[in-house]
Coordinates of C-alpha atoms in Angstrom, one line a residue:
Chain K
M1 CA -25.4 14.6 21.3
K2 CA -25.0 11.2 19.8
V3 CA -22.0 12.4 18.0
T4 CA -20.4 13.8 21.2
R5 CA -20.6 10.4 22.6
L6 CA -18.9 8.9 19.7
L7 CA -15.9 11.2 20.0
P8 CA -14.0 9.0 22.6
V9 CA -14.6 6.0 20.4
L10 CA -13.3 7.6 17.3
A11 CA -10.3 9.0 19.2
V12 CA -9.4 5.5 20.3
A13 CA -10.0 4.2 16.7
C14 CA -7.5 7.0 15.5
G15 CA -4.9 5.7 17.9
I16 CA -5.3 2.1 16.9
T17 CA -5.3 2.7 13.2
L18 CA -2.3 5.0 13.3
S19 CA -0.2 2.5 15.3
A20 CA -1.3 -0.2 13.0
C21 CA 0.2 1.6 10.0
G22 CA 3.7 1.8 11.3
G23 CA 6.5 -0.7 10.8
S24 CA 5.2 -2.6 8.1
T25 CA 8.3 -3.2 6.1
P26 CA 9.9 -6.5 6.6
S27 CA 13.0 -6.3 8.9
A28 CA 15.1 -8.7 7.3
T29 CA 16.6 -6.3 4.7
T30 CA 20.2 -7.0 5.6
A31 CA 20.0 -10.0 3.3
T32 CA 19.3 -7.7 0.5
T33 CA 22.0 -5.3 1.5
A34 CA 24.4 -8.0 1.4
A35 CA 23.2 -9.0 -2.0
A36 CA 24.0 -5.6 -3.4
S37 CA 27.6 -6.0 -2.6
T38 CA 27.7 -9.5 -4.2
A39 CA 25.6 -8.8 -7.2
T40 CA 28.4 -8.0 -9.4
S41 CA 30.3 -11.1 -8.7
A42 CA 27.4 -13.4 -9.5
T43 CA 28.1 -15.6 -12.4
V44 CA 25.1 -16.2 -14.6
A45 CA 24.8 -18.0 -18.0
G46 CA 23.1 -15.9 -20.7
A47 CA 23.1 -12.3 -21.9
K48 CA 21.8 -9.4 -19.9
V49 CA 18.4 -7.8 -20.6
D50 CA 17.4 -4.2 -20.6
A51 CA 15.7 -3.5 -17.2
N52 CA 13.6 -0.8 -18.7
K53 CA 12.8 -2.2 -22.1
A54 CA 12.6 -6.0 -21.8
T55 CA 9.2 -7.7 -21.9
Q56 CA 7.9 -9.8 -19.1
A57 CA 8.6 -12.8 -21.0
E58 CA 12.2 -11.8 -21.7
L59 CA 12.7 -11.0 -18.1
T60 CA 11.2 -14.3 -17.0
Q61 CA 13.5 -16.2 -19.4
A62 CA 16.7 -14.4 -18.3
L63 CA 15.8 -14.9 -14.6
T64 CA 15.0 -18.5 -15.2
A65 CA 18.2 -19.0 -17.0
A66 CA 20.0 -17.4 -14.0
G67 CA 18.4 -19.8 -11.7
V68 CA 16.2 -17.4 -9.8
S69 CA 13.2 -19.1 -8.0
S70 CA 9.8 -17.6 -8.8
A71 CA 11.3 -16.0 -11.9
S72 CA 8.0 -14.9 -13.5
R73 CA 6.9 -13.1 -10.2
W74 CA 10.2 -11.3 -9.9
A75 CA 9.8 -10.3 -13.6
R76 CA 6.6 -8.7 -12.7
E77 CA 8.3 -6.7 -9.9
I78 CA 11.1 -5.5 -12.2
E79 CA 8.4 -4.2 -14.6
E80 CA 6.5 -2.6 -11.9
Y81 CA 9.1 -0.4 -10.6
R82 CA 10.2 1.0 -13.9
P83 CA 11.7 3.4 -15.2
Y84 CA 15.2 2.7 -13.8
P85 CA 17.6 5.7 -14.4
T86 CA 20.5 5.1 -16.7
S87 CA 22.6 7.1 -14.2
D88 CA 22.1 4.2 -11.8
P89 CA 24.0 1.1 -13.4
S90 CA 23.9 -0.7 -10.1
L91 CA 20.1 -0.5 -10.1
A92 CA 19.9 0.8 -6.5
K93 CA 16.2 1.8 -7.1
L94 CA 15.4 -1.8 -8.0
K95 CA 17.3 -3.3 -5.1
Q96 CA 15.5 -1.0 -2.7
N97 CA 12.2 -2.0 -4.0
L98 CA 13.0 -5.7 -4.0
A99 CA 14.1 -5.4 -0.5
K100 CA 10.4 -5.0 0.6
Y101 CA 9.9 -8.6 -0.3
N102 CA 12.6 -9.9 1.8
P103 CA 14.3 -12.0 -0.9
S104 CA 17.5 -14.1 -0.4
A105 CA 20.8 -12.4 -1.0
D106 CA 21.5 -15.1 -3.7
D107 CA 18.3 -14.3 -5.5
V108 CA 18.9 -10.5 -5.5
A109 CA 22.4 -11.0 -6.8
K110 CA 21.1 -13.3 -9.6
I111 CA 18.4 -10.8 -10.5
I112 CA 20.7 -7.7 -10.7
S113 CA 23.3 -9.8 -12.7
V114 CA 21.0 -10.4 -15.6
L115 CA 19.9 -6.8 -15.8
S116 CA 21.4 -3.7 -17.5
V117 CA 20.1 -0.1 -17.9
Chain V
V1 CA -19.8 27.8 19.9
T2 CA -22.3 25.1 20.9
L3 CA -21.1 21.6 21.9
P4 CA -22.5 20.0 18.7
D5 CA -20.8 22.5 16.6
R6 CA -17.6 22.0 18.4
S7 CA -18.0 18.2 18.0
R8 CA -18.7 18.6 14.3
R9 CA -15.5 20.7 13.9
V10 CA -13.5 18.2 15.6
L11 CA -14.7 15.4 13.5
L12 CA -14.2 17.4 10.4
G13 CA -10.7 18.3 11.7
L14 CA -9.9 14.5 12.3
A15 CA -11.2 13.7 8.8
A16 CA -9.0 16.5 7.3
A17 CA -5.9 15.3 9.4
G18 CA -6.5 11.8 8.1
V19 CA -6.6 13.0 4.5
I20 CA -3.4 15.0 4.9
G21 CA -1.6 12.3 6.7
T22 CA -2.7 9.7 4.3
A23 CA -1.6 11.9 1.3
V24 CA 1.8 12.5 2.8
E25 CA 2.2 8.8 3.4
L26 CA 1.1 7.7 -0.1
A27 CA 3.4 10.3 -1.7
S28 CA 6.4 9.2 0.3
L29 CA 5.7 5.7 -0.7
R30 CA 5.2 6.7 -4.4
H31 CA 2.0 4.9 -4.3
W32 CA 1.1 5.3 -8.0
N33 CA 2.5 2.2 -9.8
G34 CA -0.6 1.2 -11.8
L35 CA -4.2 1.9 -11.7
L36 CA -4.9 0.0 -8.5
Q37 CA -2.5 2.2 -6.5
L38 CA -4.5 5.3 -7.7
V39 CA -7.5 4.1 -5.9
P40 CA -6.5 5.7 -2.6
W41 CA -5.8 9.0 -4.3
I42 CA -9.2 8.9 -5.8
A43 CA -10.7 8.2 -2.4
L44 CA -8.8 11.2 -0.9
G45 CA -10.3 13.3 -3.7
V46 CA -13.7 12.2 -2.6
L47 CA -12.9 12.8 1.0
V48 CA -11.7 16.4 0.3
L49 CA -14.8 16.9 -1.7
G50 CA -17.0 15.7 1.2
I51 CA -15.1 17.7 3.7
A52 CA -15.5 20.9 1.6
Q53 CA -19.2 20.1 1.1
A54 CA -19.6 19.5 4.9
V55 CA -18.1 22.9 5.7
L56 CA -20.7 24.4 3.3
R57 CA -23.4 22.6 5.2
P58 CA -26.3 24.9 4.0
R59 CA -25.8 24.3 0.5
V60 CA -25.2 20.7 0.2
D61 CA -27.5 17.7 0.9
P62 CA -25.8 15.8 3.9
R63 CA -27.0 12.5 2.4
F64 CA -24.8 13.1 -0.5
V65 CA -21.8 13.7 1.7
R66 CA -22.6 10.5 3.6
L67 CA -22.8 8.7 0.3
E68 CA -19.3 9.9 -0.5
A69 CA -18.1 8.8 3.0
A70 CA -19.7 5.3 2.4
T71 CA -17.9 5.1 -1.0
V72 CA -14.6 5.8 0.7
V73 CA -15.2 3.1 3.3
V74 CA -15.8 0.7 0.4
A75 CA -12.6 1.7 -1.2
A76 CA -10.7 1.4 2.0
A77 CA -12.1 -2.1 2.6
F78 CA -10.9 -3.0 -0.9
G79 CA -7.5 -1.6 -0.3
S80 CA -7.2 -3.7 2.8
L81 CA -8.2 -6.8 0.9
E82 CA -5.8 -5.9 -2.1
H83 CA -2.9 -5.5 0.4
L84 CA -3.7 -8.8 1.9
L85 CA -3.8 -10.5 -1.4
A86 CA -0.6 -8.8 -2.4
N87 CA 1.1 -10.1 0.6
L88 CA -0.3 -13.6 0.0
D89 CA 1.2 -13.4 -3.6
A90 CA 4.6 -12.2 -2.3
G91 CA 5.0 -15.4 0.0
P92 CA 7.3 -17.3 -2.2
L93 CA 9.5 -14.3 -2.7
D94 CA 10.4 -14.1 0.9
F95 CA 13.6 -16.2 1.5
R96 CA 12.2 -17.3 4.9
Y97 CA 9.2 -18.8 3.4
A98 CA 10.4 -19.7 -0.2
D99 CA 11.2 -23.3 0.4
R100 CA 8.1 -24.0 2.6
W101 CA 5.4 -21.8 1.3
A102 CA 3.9 -24.4 -1.1
G103 CA 3.7 -26.9 1.7
M104 CA 2.1 -24.5 4.2
S105 CA -1.7 -24.8 4.9
A106 CA -4.0 -22.2 3.5
A107 CA -4.7 -20.9 7.0
A108 CA -0.9 -20.4 7.7
R109 CA -0.5 -18.6 4.6
W110 CA -3.4 -16.3 5.1
W111 CA -2.2 -15.7 8.7
A112 CA 1.4 -15.0 7.5
A113 CA 0.0 -12.5 5.0
A114 CA -2.5 -10.8 7.4
S115 CA -0.2 -10.5 10.3
G116 CA 2.7 -8.9 8.5
G117 CA 4.7 -11.9 8.5
V118 CA 5.2 -11.8 4.8
G119 CA 4.8 -9.3 2.0
P120 CA 5.4 -5.5 1.7
S121 CA 2.0 -4.2 2.2
P122 CA 0.5 -2.9 5.5
I123 CA -3.0 -4.5 5.8
L124 CA -4.6 -1.9 8.1
A125 CA -3.1 1.1 6.6
P126 CA -6.0 1.7 4.0
L127 CA -8.5 1.8 6.9
V128 CA -7.1 5.2 7.8
L129 CA -9.3 6.3 4.9
A130 CA -12.4 4.5 6.4
Q131 CA -11.7 6.3 9.7
A132 CA -11.6 9.6 8.0
A133 CA -14.8 8.7 6.3
A134 CA -16.4 7.7 9.5
C135 CA -15.6 11.1 10.9
L136 CA -17.0 12.8 7.8
W137 CA -20.2 10.7 8.2
F138 CA -20.8 11.5 11.8
A139 CA -20.0 15.1 11.3
T140 CA -22.9 15.2 9.0
S141 CA -25.2 12.7 10.9
S142 CA -27.2 15.5 12.7
D143 CA -27.8 17.4 9.5
G144 CA -30.8 15.4 8.4

């Protein structure tokens, strides 16, 4: 009987929780989309590093050299979303994952410009 | 079917629906990058075990099922906290906050991370597991 009384409460809790789960992705992904188109035009000093094989230190160094803010933090993200398919030289998978963080178009362009697969 | 039995079935059905929904959501998000992201999968396994045990009520001590449910609630709370910390950590990466994140008060940062203003992780999503666990708990609460 106690359980019966709890049902309406649980039903309301279901509704609240399910509604809370939606729409969590940052909305400003247009900046990242724009970055995708400008990535190839970014001019960065230094050699490219392998997105799949470079160590976090190497990634951080390359990103720092390219002038990316929070370079070590981005290096962690690049490492986290490995592996990147070699059939995807534009690193679309990485761009998609970076977009979740709502980075500036400039930062995305710089990040992509120092990476190769 | 008596009312308590029906209630019990509804609760177990809600728990099962929560498990299936969460599994689909986690799979679509590819939520398996590293050990921490495997925690909800383990919690789902515990819930599946608990639901199966609850369905086989005569054979299993309900206290054991409730212990499993409690474990999932703890895992869900941990997930929620983990999501909050991940959002907090992501603050400087968001171009809207990058320049001013360091100068923001701790309260403002925590609020931005908790309210979905910054970071990729939904704070309340892990609590779906707690909700399913609560259903499992109450479904077995009249068993002794």
